[in-house]
Tab-separated table of C-alpha atoms in Angstrom:
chain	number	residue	atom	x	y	z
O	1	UNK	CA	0.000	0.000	0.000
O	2	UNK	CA	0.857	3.768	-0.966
O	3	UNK	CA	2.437	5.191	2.609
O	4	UNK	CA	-0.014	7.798	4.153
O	5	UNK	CA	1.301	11.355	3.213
O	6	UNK	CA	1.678	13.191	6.168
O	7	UNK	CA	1.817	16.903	6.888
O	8	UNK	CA	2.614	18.618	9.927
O	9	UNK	CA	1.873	21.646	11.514
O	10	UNK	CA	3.806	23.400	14.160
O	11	UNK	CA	7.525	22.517	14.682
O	12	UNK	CA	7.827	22.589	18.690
O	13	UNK	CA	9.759	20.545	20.773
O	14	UNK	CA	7.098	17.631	20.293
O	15	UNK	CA	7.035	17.829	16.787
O	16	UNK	CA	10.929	17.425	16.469
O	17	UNK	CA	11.110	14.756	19.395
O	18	UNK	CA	8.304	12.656	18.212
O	19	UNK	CA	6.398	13.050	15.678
O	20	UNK	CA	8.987	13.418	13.084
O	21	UNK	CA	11.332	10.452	14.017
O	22	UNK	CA	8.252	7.983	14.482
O	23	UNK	CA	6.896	9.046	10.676
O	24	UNK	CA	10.829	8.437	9.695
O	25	UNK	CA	10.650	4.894	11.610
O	26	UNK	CA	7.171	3.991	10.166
O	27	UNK	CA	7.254	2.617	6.764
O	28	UNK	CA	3.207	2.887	6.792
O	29	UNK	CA	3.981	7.070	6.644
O	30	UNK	CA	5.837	9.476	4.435
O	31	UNK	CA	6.523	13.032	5.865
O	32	UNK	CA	5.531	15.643	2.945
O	33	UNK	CA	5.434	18.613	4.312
O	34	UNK	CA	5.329	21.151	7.595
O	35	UNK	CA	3.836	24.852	8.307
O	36	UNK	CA	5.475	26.810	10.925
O	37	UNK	CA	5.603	30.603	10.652
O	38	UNK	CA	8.780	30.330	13.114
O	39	UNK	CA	11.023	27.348	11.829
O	40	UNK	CA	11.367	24.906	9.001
O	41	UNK	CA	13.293	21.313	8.651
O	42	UNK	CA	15.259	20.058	5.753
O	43	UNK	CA	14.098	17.426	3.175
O	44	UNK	CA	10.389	18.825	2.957
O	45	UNK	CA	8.524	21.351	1.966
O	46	UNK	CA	7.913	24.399	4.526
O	47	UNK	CA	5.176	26.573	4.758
O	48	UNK	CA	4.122	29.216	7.249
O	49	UNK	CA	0.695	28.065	7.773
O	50	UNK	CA	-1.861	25.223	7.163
O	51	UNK	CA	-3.492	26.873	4.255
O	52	UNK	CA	-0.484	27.627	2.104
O	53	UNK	CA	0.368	23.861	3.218
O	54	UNK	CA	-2.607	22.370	1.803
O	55	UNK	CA	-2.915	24.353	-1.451
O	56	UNK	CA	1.039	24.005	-1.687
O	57	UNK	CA	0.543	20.020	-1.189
O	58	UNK	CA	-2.449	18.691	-2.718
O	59	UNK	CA	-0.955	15.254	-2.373
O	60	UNK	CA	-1.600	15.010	1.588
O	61	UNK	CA	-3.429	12.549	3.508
O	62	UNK	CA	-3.080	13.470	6.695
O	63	UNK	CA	-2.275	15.901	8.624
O	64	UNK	CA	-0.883	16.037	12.277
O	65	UNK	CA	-1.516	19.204	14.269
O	66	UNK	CA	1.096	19.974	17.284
O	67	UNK	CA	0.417	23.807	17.941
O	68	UNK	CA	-0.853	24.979	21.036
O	69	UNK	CA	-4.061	23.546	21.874
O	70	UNK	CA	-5.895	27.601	21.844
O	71	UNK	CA	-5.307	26.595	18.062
O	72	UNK	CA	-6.348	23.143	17.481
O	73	UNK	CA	-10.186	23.626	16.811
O	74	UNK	CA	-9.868	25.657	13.499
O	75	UNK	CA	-7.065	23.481	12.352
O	76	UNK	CA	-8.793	20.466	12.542
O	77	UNK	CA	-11.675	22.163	11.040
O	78	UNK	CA	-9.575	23.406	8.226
O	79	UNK	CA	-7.847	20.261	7.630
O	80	UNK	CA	-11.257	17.792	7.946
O	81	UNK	CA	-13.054	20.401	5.454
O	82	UNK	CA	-10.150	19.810	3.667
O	83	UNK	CA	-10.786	15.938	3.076
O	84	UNK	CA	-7.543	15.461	5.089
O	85	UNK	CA	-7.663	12.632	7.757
O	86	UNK	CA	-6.080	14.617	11.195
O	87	UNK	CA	-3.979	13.380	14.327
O	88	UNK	CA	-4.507	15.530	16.653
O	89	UNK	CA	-1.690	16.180	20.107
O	90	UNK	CA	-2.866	16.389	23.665
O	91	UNK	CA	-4.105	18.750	25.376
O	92	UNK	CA	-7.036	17.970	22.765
O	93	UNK	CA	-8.705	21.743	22.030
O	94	UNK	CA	-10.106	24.523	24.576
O	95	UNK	CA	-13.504	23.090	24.893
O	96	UNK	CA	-15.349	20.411	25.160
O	97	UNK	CA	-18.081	21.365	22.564
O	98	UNK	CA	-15.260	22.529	20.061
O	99	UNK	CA	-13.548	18.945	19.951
O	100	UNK	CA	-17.515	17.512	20.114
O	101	UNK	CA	-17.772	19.218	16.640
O	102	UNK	CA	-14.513	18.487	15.471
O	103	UNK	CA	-15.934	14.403	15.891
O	104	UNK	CA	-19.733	15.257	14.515
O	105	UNK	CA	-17.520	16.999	11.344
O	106	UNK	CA	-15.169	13.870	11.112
O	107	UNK	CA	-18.347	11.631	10.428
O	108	UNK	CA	-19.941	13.658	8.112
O	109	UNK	CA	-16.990	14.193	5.934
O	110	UNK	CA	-15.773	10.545	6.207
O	111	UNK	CA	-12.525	11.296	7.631
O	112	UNK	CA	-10.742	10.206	10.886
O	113	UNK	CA	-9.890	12.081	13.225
O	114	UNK	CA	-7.206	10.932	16.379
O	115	UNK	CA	-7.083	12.591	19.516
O	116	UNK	CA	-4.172	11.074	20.970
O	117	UNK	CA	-3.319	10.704	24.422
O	118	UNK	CA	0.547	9.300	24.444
O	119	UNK	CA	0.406	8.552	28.265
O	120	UNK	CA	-2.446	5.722	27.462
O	121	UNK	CA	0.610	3.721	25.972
O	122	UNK	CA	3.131	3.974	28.254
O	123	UNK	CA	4.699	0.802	28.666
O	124	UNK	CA	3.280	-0.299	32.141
O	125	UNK	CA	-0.395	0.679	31.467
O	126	UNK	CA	-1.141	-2.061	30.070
O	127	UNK	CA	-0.110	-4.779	32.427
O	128	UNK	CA	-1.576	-2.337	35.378
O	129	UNK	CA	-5.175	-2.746	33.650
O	130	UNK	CA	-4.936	-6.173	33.527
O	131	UNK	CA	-3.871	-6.867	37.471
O	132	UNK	CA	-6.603	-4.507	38.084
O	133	UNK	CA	-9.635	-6.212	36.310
O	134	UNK	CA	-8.577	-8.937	39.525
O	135	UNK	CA	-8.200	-6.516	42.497
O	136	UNK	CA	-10.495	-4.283	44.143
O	137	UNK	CA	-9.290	-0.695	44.090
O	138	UNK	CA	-9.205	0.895	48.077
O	139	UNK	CA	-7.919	4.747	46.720
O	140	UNK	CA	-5.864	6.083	44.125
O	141	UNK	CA	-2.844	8.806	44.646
O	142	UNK	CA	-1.763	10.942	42.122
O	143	UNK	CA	1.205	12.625	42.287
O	144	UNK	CA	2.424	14.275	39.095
O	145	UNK	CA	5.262	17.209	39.975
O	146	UNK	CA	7.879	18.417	37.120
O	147	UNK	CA	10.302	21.641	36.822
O	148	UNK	CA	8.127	23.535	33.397
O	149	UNK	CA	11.636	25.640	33.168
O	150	UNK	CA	12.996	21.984	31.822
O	151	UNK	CA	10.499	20.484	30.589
O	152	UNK	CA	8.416	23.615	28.757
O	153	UNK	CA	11.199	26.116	28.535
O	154	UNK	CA	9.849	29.316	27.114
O	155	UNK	CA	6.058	27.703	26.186
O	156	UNK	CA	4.360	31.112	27.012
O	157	UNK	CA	1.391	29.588	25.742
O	158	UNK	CA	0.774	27.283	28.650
O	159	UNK	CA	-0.062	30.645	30.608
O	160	UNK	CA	-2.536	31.864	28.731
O	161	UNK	CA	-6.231	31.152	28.637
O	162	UNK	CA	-6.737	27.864	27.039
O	163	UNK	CA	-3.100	26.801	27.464
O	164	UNK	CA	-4.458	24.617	30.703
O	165	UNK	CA	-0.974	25.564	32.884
O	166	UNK	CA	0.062	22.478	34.998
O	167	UNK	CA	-2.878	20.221	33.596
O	168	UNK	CA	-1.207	20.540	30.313
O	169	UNK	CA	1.372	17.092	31.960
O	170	UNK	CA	-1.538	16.502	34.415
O	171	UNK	CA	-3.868	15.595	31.876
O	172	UNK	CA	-1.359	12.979	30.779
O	173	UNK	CA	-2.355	11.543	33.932
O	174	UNK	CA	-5.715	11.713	34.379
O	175	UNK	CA	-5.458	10.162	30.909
O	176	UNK	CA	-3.956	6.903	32.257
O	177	UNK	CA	-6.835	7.186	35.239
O	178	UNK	CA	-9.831	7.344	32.969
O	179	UNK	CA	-7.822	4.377	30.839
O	180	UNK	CA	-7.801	2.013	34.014
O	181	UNK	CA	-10.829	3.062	35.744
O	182	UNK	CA	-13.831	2.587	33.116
O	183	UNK	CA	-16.417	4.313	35.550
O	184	UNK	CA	-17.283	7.772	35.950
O	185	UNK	CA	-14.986	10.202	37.946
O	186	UNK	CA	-15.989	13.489	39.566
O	187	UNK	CA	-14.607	16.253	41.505
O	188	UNK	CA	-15.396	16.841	44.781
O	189	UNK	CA	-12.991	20.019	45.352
O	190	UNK	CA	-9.978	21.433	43.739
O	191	UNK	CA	-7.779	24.073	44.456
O	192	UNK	CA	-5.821	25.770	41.492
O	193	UNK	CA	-2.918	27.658	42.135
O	194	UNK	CA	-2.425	30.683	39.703
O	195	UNK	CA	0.285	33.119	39.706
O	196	UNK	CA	-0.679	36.197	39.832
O	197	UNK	CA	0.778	37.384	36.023
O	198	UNK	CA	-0.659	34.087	34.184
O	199	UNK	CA	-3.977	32.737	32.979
O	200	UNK	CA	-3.756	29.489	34.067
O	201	UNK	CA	-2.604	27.358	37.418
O	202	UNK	CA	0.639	26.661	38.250
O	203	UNK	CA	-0.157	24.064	40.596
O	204	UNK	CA	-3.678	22.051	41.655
O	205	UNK	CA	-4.995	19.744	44.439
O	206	UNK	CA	-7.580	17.753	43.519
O	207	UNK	CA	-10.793	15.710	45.894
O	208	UNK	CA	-11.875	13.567	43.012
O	209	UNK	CA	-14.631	10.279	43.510
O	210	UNK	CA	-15.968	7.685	41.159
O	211	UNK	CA	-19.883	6.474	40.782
O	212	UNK	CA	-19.206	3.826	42.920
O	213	UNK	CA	-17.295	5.630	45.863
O	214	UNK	CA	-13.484	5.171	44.994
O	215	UNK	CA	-11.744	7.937	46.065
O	216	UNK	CA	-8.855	9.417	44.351
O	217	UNK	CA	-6.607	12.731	45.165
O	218	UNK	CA	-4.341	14.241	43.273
O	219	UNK	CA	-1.360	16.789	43.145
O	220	UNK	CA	0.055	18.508	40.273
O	221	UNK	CA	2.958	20.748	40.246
O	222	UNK	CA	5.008	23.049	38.202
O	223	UNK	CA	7.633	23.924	40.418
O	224	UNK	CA	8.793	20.897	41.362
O	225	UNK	CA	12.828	21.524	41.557
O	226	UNK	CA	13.890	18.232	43.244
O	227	UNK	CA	13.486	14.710	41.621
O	228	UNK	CA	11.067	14.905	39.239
O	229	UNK	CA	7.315	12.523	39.764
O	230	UNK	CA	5.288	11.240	37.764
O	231	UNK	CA	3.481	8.495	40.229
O	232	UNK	CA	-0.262	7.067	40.272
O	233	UNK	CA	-0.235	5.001	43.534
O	234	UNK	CA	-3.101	2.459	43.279
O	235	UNK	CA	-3.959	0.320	46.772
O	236	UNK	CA	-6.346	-2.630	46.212
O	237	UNK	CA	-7.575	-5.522	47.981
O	238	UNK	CA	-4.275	-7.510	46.876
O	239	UNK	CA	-1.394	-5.048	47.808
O	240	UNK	CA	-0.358	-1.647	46.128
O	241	UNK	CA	0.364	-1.228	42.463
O	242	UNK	CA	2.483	1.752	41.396
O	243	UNK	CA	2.767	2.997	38.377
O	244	UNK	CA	5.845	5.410	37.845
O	245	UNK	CA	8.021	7.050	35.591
O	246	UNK	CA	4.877	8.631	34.116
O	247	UNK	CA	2.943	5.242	33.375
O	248	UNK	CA	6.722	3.568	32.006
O	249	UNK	CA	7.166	1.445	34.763
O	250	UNK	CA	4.946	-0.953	37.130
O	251	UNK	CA	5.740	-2.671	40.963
O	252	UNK	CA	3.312	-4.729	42.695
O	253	UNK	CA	4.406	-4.225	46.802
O	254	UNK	CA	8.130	-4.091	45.800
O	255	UNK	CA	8.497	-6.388	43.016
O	256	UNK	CA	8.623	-5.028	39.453
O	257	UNK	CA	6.044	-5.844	36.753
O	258	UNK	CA	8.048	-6.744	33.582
O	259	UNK	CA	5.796	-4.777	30.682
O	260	UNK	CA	4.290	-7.133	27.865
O	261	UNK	CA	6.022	-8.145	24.890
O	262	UNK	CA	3.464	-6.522	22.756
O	263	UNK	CA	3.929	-3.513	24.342
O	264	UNK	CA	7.318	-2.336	23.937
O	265	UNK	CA	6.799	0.420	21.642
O	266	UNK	CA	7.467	3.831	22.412
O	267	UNK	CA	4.575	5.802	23.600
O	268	UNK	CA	4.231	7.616	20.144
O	269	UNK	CA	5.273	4.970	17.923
O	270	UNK	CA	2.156	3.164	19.422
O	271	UNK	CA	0.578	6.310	18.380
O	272	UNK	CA	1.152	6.228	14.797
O	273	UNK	CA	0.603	2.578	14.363
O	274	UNK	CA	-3.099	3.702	15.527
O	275	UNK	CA	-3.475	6.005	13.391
O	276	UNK	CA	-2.055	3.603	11.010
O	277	UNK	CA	-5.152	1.371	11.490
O	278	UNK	CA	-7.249	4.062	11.253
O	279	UNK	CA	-7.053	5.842	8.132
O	280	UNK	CA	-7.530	3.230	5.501
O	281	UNK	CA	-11.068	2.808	7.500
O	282	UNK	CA	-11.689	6.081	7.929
O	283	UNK	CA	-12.648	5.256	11.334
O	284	UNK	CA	-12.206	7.917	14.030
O	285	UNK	CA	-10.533	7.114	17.913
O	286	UNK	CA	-11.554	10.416	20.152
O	287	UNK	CA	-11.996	9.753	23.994
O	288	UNK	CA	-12.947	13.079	25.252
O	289	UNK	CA	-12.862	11.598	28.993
O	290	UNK	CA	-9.867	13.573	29.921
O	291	UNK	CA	-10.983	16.962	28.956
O	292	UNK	CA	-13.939	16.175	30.201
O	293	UNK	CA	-12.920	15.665	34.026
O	294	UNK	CA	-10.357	18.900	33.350
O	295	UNK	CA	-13.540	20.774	32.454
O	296	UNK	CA	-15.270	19.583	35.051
O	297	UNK	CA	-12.464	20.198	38.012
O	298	UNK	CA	-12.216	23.902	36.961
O	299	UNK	CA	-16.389	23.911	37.540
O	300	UNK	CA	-15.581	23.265	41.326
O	301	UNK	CA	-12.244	24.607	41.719
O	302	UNK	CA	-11.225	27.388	44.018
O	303	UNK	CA	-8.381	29.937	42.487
O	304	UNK	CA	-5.686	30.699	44.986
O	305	UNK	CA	-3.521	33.324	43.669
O	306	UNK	CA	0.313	33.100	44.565
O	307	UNK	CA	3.516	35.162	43.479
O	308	UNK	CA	4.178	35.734	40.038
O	309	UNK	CA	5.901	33.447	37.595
O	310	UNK	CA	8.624	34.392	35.373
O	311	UNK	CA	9.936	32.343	32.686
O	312	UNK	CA	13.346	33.330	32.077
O	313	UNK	CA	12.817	31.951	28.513
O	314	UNK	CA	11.223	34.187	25.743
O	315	UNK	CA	7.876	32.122	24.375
């Protein structure tokens, strides 16, 4: 079969750390072209947006958007309307109802559309949802706490409204808990904290519940300058699972959980062989879960402002 023609647009970090290297890897894809106003790559053709891309490129398939998620609605729109098939990066759009749409228009014009959630294949996940399907969950601790100087450096956007600050990794999480626990999850309370000079929280402590009674809390942190965490402590009737290393790695007590054969792939090479599976179908994958409970927390939360933040590097 003909390789899917991809295009991309935006050339962040993500872009240049995944998505690119797992279309070189992937015989299934063919990288065509980019549109970033800001940068460009050798060996394909730039643009500076996603119109002069698709006029420029008539050839494309596909198209995977990795902009800032303020952005994502109209260039999903513009690439579905487009007949293009679209992978889509996490965090998935700014609303619910705008990534709603972006399915309803998927359907009508027979395209797929992939909103991907990269933590959902992290090695360990996997194996976790399989020892839990025999235990009885008692409570679930999140604790997801990261320096955004190293791992965002100068993403201004994560600040603004829409950028989702600090939920931008936590939703990674709460990605892996709506993977594992099929039942619906609420908030009971949250607290955001939101410097004073930004549009989003910095930090968040979350009171969440499920249907059935589980409860789960959860911190998330920007600030976090020592070792970095990315832990979901689960305790069940038969001992406590931990998943760390943001869903890479499993113990049950204090014995590791080797990961499955089948699912040694990368996080986003698992991505793309999705996608992969979807296209020739033109069958869609969106699980709007995630957003959903983000949307939800900041119904309940309570905004606690603290001292400014200032990114030393330019966005």
């Amino acid at each position: 079969m003909q390789p899917i023609r991809m295009g991309i647009v935006g050339l962040g970090k993500i872009a240049r750390d995944q998505h690119i290297p797992c279309i070189a890897a992937n015989p299934a894809f063919e990288l065509r072209a980019v549109a970033s106003p800001h940068s460009k790559i050798e060996g394909v053709v730039n643009y500076p947006d996603l119109a002069a891309m698709l006029a420029g490129t008539p050839e494309l398939d596909a198209v995977a958007i990795c902009t800032p998620p303020q952005v994502h609605y109209e260039l999903a729109k513009a690439a579905l309307n487009s007949g293009r098939h679209v992978l889509m990066e996490k965090p998935p759009c700014a609303s619910l109802a705008q990534l709603e749409d972006l399915s309803r228009l998927a359907r009508d014009v027979r395209r797929s559309l992939y909103q991907t959630w990269h933590s959902q294949h992290a090695r360990a996940v996997e194996p976790a949802g399989r020892l839990l399907e025999k235990r009885k969950l008692r409570h679930v601790s999140i604790t997801w706490k990261e320096d955004v100087r190293r791992w965002h450096p100068g993403q201004g956007w994560l600040w603004q409204p829409g950028g989702f600050g600090v939920f931008d990794p936590g939703m990674n999480a709460l990605s892996i808990l709506t993977k594992l626990i099929p039942e619906p999850i609420f908030p009971r309370a949250a607290r955001l904290f939101v410097p004073e000079n930004c549009g989003a929280p910095i930090a968040a402590d979350l009171d969440l519940v499920t249907a059935s009674g589980l409860e789960i809390s959860a911190a998330f942190d920007f600030r976090e300058l020592g070792p970095q965490r990315w832990n979901i402590d689960l305790d069940t009737d038969h001992g406590a699972l931990k998943l760390s290393a943001g869903g890479g790695l499993l113990t049950l007590g204090d014995e590791p959980v080797p990961p499955d054969a089948g699912s040694l792939d990368a996080e986003y090479e698992a991505i793309y062989r999705r996608f992969g599976e979807l296209v020739p179908h033109a069958a869609s994958d969106v699980d709007a879960r995630p957003l959903q409970l983000v949307a939800d927390i900041f119904l309940v939360a309570k905004q606690i402002p603290v001292e400014s933040f200032e990114d030393p590097l330019p966005s």
